[in-house]
Structure formats: structure tokens, C-alpha cells
Amino acid sequence: MKRLLRIFELSKNEQRVVLIVVFVLIAIGFVGYERRAHRIHVQTSAVPEVKTFPSPTPSEDAE
């Protein structure tokens, strides 16, 4: 078990590299999420308004 946990013993330089990689991955994920969320928001606002049709006249209801 001790041998397995030794993979977590990193030098200062290795710790810095791991932190930089983690921050870069988080930043990429955040930017990707924001781009998707913005794209969906833009698409929904570009949808044309639904046109309503006039209600049937009373003569049509009588039939």
C-alpha cells in the first residue's frame, strides 16, 4: 500500500506542473461551457415570434 501511495510524493516542480495543467483544463472546460451556453441563448433569441391565427367566426361555429 505504501508503494502505491508513493505516486503522490511529488517534487515542487512536479507539483507546479500538475497545478498548471489542472488550471488549464478547468479554464478550457469553463470557456467551452460559456460558449455553449451563449450559443444556445443566441439561438433562442433568433427564433421568430409565433403568429396567432384569428379565432373562427360565429358562422363557422354554428355548422
Coordinates of C-alpha atoms in Angstrom, one line a residue:
M1 CA 0.0 0.0 0.0
K2 CA 2.9 2.4 0.8
R3 CA 4.3 1.7 -2.6
L4 CA 1.0 2.7 -4.2
L5 CA 0.8 5.9 -2.3
R6 CA 4.4 7.0 -3.3
I7 CA 3.0 8.2 -6.6
F8 CA 1.6 11.2 -4.7
E9 CA 5.1 12.2 -3.5
L10 CA 6.0 14.9 -6.0
S11 CA 8.8 17.4 -6.1
K12 CA 8.0 21.2 -6.0
N13 CA 8.4 21.4 -9.8
E14 CA 6.2 18.5 -10.4
Q15 CA 3.5 20.0 -8.1
R16 CA 3.7 23.2 -10.1
V17 CA 3.2 21.4 -13.4
V18 CA 0.3 19.4 -12.0
L19 CA -1.4 22.6 -10.8
I20 CA -0.8 24.4 -14.1
V21 CA -2.3 21.5 -16.0
V22 CA -5.3 21.3 -13.7
F23 CA -6.0 25.1 -14.0
V24 CA -5.6 25.0 -17.8
L25 CA -8.1 22.1 -18.0
I26 CA -10.6 23.9 -15.8
A27 CA -10.2 27.1 -17.9
I28 CA -10.8 25.1 -21.1
G29 CA -13.9 23.5 -19.6
F30 CA -15.2 26.8 -18.4
V31 CA -14.7 28.5 -21.8
G32 CA -16.3 25.6 -23.6
Y33 CA -19.3 25.8 -21.2
E34 CA -19.7 29.5 -21.7
R35 CA -19.5 29.2 -25.5
R36 CA -22.2 26.6 -25.5
A37 CA -24.4 28.5 -23.1
H38 CA -24.0 31.7 -25.1
R39 CA -24.7 29.9 -28.4
I40 CA -28.0 28.4 -27.0
H41 CA -29.0 31.8 -25.7
V42 CA -28.4 33.4 -29.1
Q43 CA -30.3 30.7 -30.9
T44 CA -33.4 31.1 -28.7
S45 CA -33.5 34.8 -29.2
A46 CA -33.2 34.4 -33.0
V47 CA -36.4 32.3 -33.2
P48 CA -39.2 34.3 -34.9
E49 CA -42.3 35.0 -32.9
V50 CA -45.2 32.6 -33.2
K51 CA -48.0 34.1 -35.3
T52 CA -51.5 33.6 -33.9
F53 CA -54.4 32.9 -36.2
P54 CA -57.7 34.6 -35.8
S55 CA -60.4 32.7 -34.0
P56 CA -63.2 31.2 -36.1
T57 CA -66.1 33.4 -36.9
P58 CA -69.5 32.6 -35.3
S59 CA -70.9 31.4 -38.6
E60 CA -68.3 28.6 -38.7
D61 CA -69.1 27.5 -35.1
A62 CA -72.8 27.1 -36.0
E63 CA -72.1 24.4 -38.6

